[in-house]
XYZ file of C-alpha atoms in Angstrom:
277
model
C -13.659 24.147 57.585
C -13.094 27.798 57.667
C -13.019 30.422 54.030
C -9.258 30.142 53.143
C -9.556 26.135 52.981
C -12.489 26.021 50.598
C -12.492 25.184 47.458
C -11.936 28.208 45.053
C -14.324 29.211 41.946
C -13.135 28.331 38.808
C -12.314 31.681 38.590
C -9.820 32.265 40.727
C -7.801 29.443 40.262
C -4.297 30.412 38.599
C -4.543 30.206 34.732
C -2.776 27.039 32.614
C 0.263 28.522 31.593
C 0.702 29.909 27.095
C 1.715 27.092 25.891
C 4.397 28.860 23.651
C 4.236 28.307 19.598
C 7.202 26.135 18.722
C 9.848 27.569 16.912
C 10.852 26.561 13.125
C 15.083 26.003 14.334
C 13.488 23.953 17.348
C 11.284 22.006 15.006
C 14.141 21.592 12.029
C 17.156 20.975 15.456
C 14.776 18.138 15.738
C 13.923 16.876 12.583
C 17.602 16.689 11.862
C 18.673 14.659 15.292
C 15.100 12.295 14.471
C 16.805 11.659 10.569
C 20.364 11.474 12.307
C 19.208 8.552 14.616
C 18.736 6.080 12.022
C 21.629 3.966 11.333
C 20.593 4.168 7.894
C 20.684 7.348 7.593
C 24.213 7.463 7.134
C 25.332 4.108 5.894
C 22.725 4.904 2.800
C 24.319 8.347 1.925
C 27.797 6.907 1.970
C 26.434 4.584 -0.111
C 25.116 6.877 -3.202
C 28.794 8.774 -2.810
C 30.702 5.584 -3.349
C 28.352 4.813 -6.099
C 28.786 7.696 -7.988
C 32.525 7.527 -7.883
C 32.459 4.427 -8.424
C 30.364 5.168 -12.243
C 32.539 8.750 -12.489
C 35.925 6.159 -12.335
C 34.785 2.905 -14.240
C 33.058 5.520 -17.311
C 35.677 8.162 -17.715
C 38.802 5.376 -17.349
C 36.795 3.272 -19.700
C 36.611 5.325 -22.088
C 33.093 4.703 -22.635
C 31.336 7.981 -22.174
C 32.896 9.934 -26.372
C 31.914 13.339 -26.601
C 30.977 13.561 -30.749
C 31.119 9.673 -31.478
C 32.681 6.964 -32.267
C 36.923 9.182 -33.224
C 36.086 12.775 -30.800
C 37.599 13.018 -27.309
C 36.402 11.471 -24.047
C 32.811 13.991 -21.953
C 33.500 13.702 -18.412
C 30.710 15.132 -18.273
C 29.096 12.261 -19.875
C 31.511 9.746 -17.873
C 30.392 11.939 -14.395
C 26.554 12.264 -14.762
C 25.802 9.331 -16.522
C 21.816 8.818 -15.892
C 21.343 5.000 -15.103
C 24.758 5.543 -12.776
C 22.657 8.189 -10.913
C 19.435 5.299 -10.105
C 20.912 3.817 -7.366
C 21.399 6.700 -5.760
C 18.559 8.551 -6.918
C 16.157 5.590 -5.406
C 18.683 5.565 -2.014
C 17.668 9.301 -1.447
C 14.553 8.499 -1.953
C 13.866 5.476 0.243
C 15.864 7.432 3.136
C 12.346 10.491 2.492
C 10.510 7.461 3.227
C 11.315 5.305 6.394
C 10.969 9.420 7.840
C 7.653 9.270 7.540
C 6.746 5.707 7.489
C 9.239 4.951 10.118
C 7.999 7.220 12.172
C 3.876 5.288 12.261
C 5.449 2.083 12.365
C 6.905 2.262 15.729
C 4.282 5.226 16.821
C 6.456 7.835 17.279
C 4.554 10.273 15.496
C 1.417 10.762 17.301
C 4.588 11.222 19.954
C 5.244 14.199 18.426
C 2.399 14.987 17.687
C 0.969 15.840 20.620
C 4.782 18.099 21.177
C 3.781 19.886 17.596
C 0.087 19.523 16.844
C 0.830 21.910 14.082
C 2.277 19.230 11.180
C 2.698 21.322 7.999
C 4.886 23.270 10.565
C 6.711 19.916 10.963
C 6.113 18.693 7.710
C 8.536 22.321 5.754
C 10.525 20.944 9.004
C 11.410 17.647 8.098
C 11.597 18.772 4.677
C 14.414 21.131 5.326
C 15.877 18.594 6.938
C 15.523 16.067 3.891
C 16.420 18.647 1.122
C 19.777 19.980 2.588
C 21.187 16.597 4.372
C 20.447 15.172 0.595
C 22.090 18.414 -1.201
C 24.939 18.316 0.233
C 24.772 14.683 -0.494
C 24.369 15.135 -3.869
C 27.007 18.126 -4.139
C 30.028 15.624 -2.990
C 28.691 12.531 -4.613
C 29.262 15.440 -8.309
C 32.005 17.288 -7.272
C 33.852 14.249 -6.364
C 33.142 12.388 -9.676
C 33.656 14.964 -11.973
C 37.035 15.165 -9.720
C 37.743 11.110 -10.467
C 36.371 11.191 -14.021
C 38.724 14.730 -15.244
C 41.593 12.420 -13.038
C 40.957 9.477 -15.038
C 40.219 10.412 -18.179
C 42.930 9.571 -20.956
C 44.180 11.229 -23.372
C 43.521 15.529 -24.074
C 40.644 17.424 -21.979
C 40.307 19.823 -24.065
C 41.227 22.251 -22.021
C 37.630 21.485 -19.638
C 37.702 22.563 -15.818
C 35.915 22.132 -13.519
C 34.506 25.140 -13.575
C 33.704 25.420 -17.410
C 30.023 26.385 -17.597
C 28.822 22.880 -18.323
C 30.143 21.453 -15.425
C 28.735 24.270 -13.449
C 25.513 23.331 -14.037
C 25.747 19.480 -13.661
C 27.074 20.190 -10.959
C 24.188 22.259 -9.460
C 21.188 20.107 -11.918
C 22.758 17.098 -8.936
C 22.575 19.338 -6.203
C 18.951 19.777 -6.970
C 17.931 16.887 -7.914
C 18.690 14.396 -5.008
C 16.768 16.728 -2.663
C 13.701 15.928 -5.424
C 13.940 13.397 -5.449
C 14.372 12.541 -1.052
C 11.208 14.469 -1.183
C 9.405 12.200 -3.361
C 9.779 9.160 -1.522
C 8.753 11.141 1.504
C 4.554 11.590 -0.523
C 5.122 8.101 -1.218
C 6.262 7.431 2.416
C 2.600 9.330 3.069
C 0.571 7.972 0.575
C 1.386 4.475 1.371
C 2.178 4.334 5.282
C 3.318 1.008 4.472
C 7.952 0.640 3.661
C 7.352 -2.941 1.635
C 4.552 -0.528 -1.258
C 6.295 2.232 -0.258
C 10.083 0.723 -1.777
C 8.086 -0.778 -4.819
C 6.583 3.053 -4.922
C 9.732 4.626 -5.043
C 11.932 2.187 -7.901
C 8.954 2.433 -9.401
C 8.360 6.210 -9.688
C 12.694 6.519 -9.010
C 14.062 3.594 -11.057
C 11.648 1.080 -13.527
C 9.343 4.664 -15.031
C 12.766 5.858 -16.370
C 14.056 2.736 -18.536
C 10.993 1.967 -19.098
C 9.218 4.567 -20.391
C 11.671 6.942 -22.630
C 11.331 9.844 -25.776
C 11.483 8.081 -28.374
C 9.505 9.377 -30.925
C 5.722 8.582 -29.222
C 4.389 11.229 -28.114
C 2.530 9.479 -24.801
C 6.188 8.536 -24.075
C 7.874 12.067 -24.876
C 5.397 13.770 -22.590
C 5.663 11.646 -19.792
C 9.177 10.782 -19.892
C 9.777 15.126 -19.954
C 7.905 14.908 -16.940
C 10.030 13.058 -15.002
C 12.960 14.518 -12.561
C 15.924 11.551 -14.314
C 14.776 13.130 -17.604
C 14.539 17.400 -16.180
C 18.165 16.083 -14.290
C 19.227 14.341 -17.730
C 18.115 18.145 -20.059
C 20.392 20.022 -17.787
C 23.422 17.861 -17.270
C 24.463 16.781 -20.430
C 23.029 19.068 -23.002
C 20.110 17.265 -23.867
C 21.551 13.782 -23.247
C 19.487 10.998 -22.831
C 16.295 14.224 -22.342
C 13.782 13.893 -26.138
C 15.269 17.043 -27.489
C 11.859 18.623 -26.115
C 12.161 20.334 -23.480
C 13.885 23.707 -22.613
C 16.780 23.703 -19.206
C 14.191 26.430 -17.754
C 11.215 23.494 -18.267
C 13.897 20.931 -16.764
C 13.828 23.696 -13.877
C 10.579 23.963 -13.559
C 9.726 19.886 -13.644
C 11.915 19.637 -10.929
C 11.174 22.427 -8.397
C 7.369 21.579 -9.229
C 8.264 18.100 -7.863
C 9.803 19.390 -4.859
C 6.196 21.485 -4.169
C 3.959 18.609 -4.589
C 5.464 16.592 -2.845
C 5.730 18.995 0.433
C 1.840 19.817 -0.192
C 0.461 15.483 -0.543
C 2.543 14.906 2.442
C 1.326 17.995 4.258
C -2.288 17.844 3.223
C -1.863 13.917 3.946
C -1.116 14.507 6.438
C -3.270 17.037 8.057
C -6.263 15.425 7.096
C -5.376 11.860 7.597
C -5.375 9.961 11.411
C -2.446 8.400 13.076
């Protein structure tokens, strides 16, 4: 055997190619593809918009959302952003956020993803960005469409109300914020529970049963618990205190929604980073 045929020492062999860090845009694109590959995504988002439009038209046409008592004018904002009418949409987008993580654990795709992208926290941020952008766009369509439908179907004089009124713009902005918050909350619950049925029950309990059972009815404890819920923070911003305790300011409502979003991202990142998959 000649010297050229002898195995080379380890230090003389060609160095393995350096692994380049994945760009955030690539992570975002990958999470975007994974989200839309689920058939339930488009169906749920479509149902959320359809329900918002249906309830807005039904409330305004029925004349049940009066602004100032039984003899006052109908407020289209109250018709388009009636609290209980938006709970199904909140639960729906939260389930999308939950399934975006629970589905990956159930199918084993999360292992493949983490082998390709070991930076788990950046992966969570990319997933949260996709969920937030998709659900915010959905909320914008539902809010603007519902409000336009409420204006079109409200009987009687609107007293100069329009889509560009400050109250209407505030309600649209609050709705665009609350659905991403619900989606991120679902993602955090999915990271904690990792089971579809348990996560679905938790989503319904936090975003559906909770606001209906815990109301700001004068009891100090109930009022404090209600004021930290996304549902009542959204209600404070959409209709000047309708459905809230009256003790929450608009600034506090914004902080509550921001805190839920940030906490959900942090919880998901910490759980995914510390748990084995």
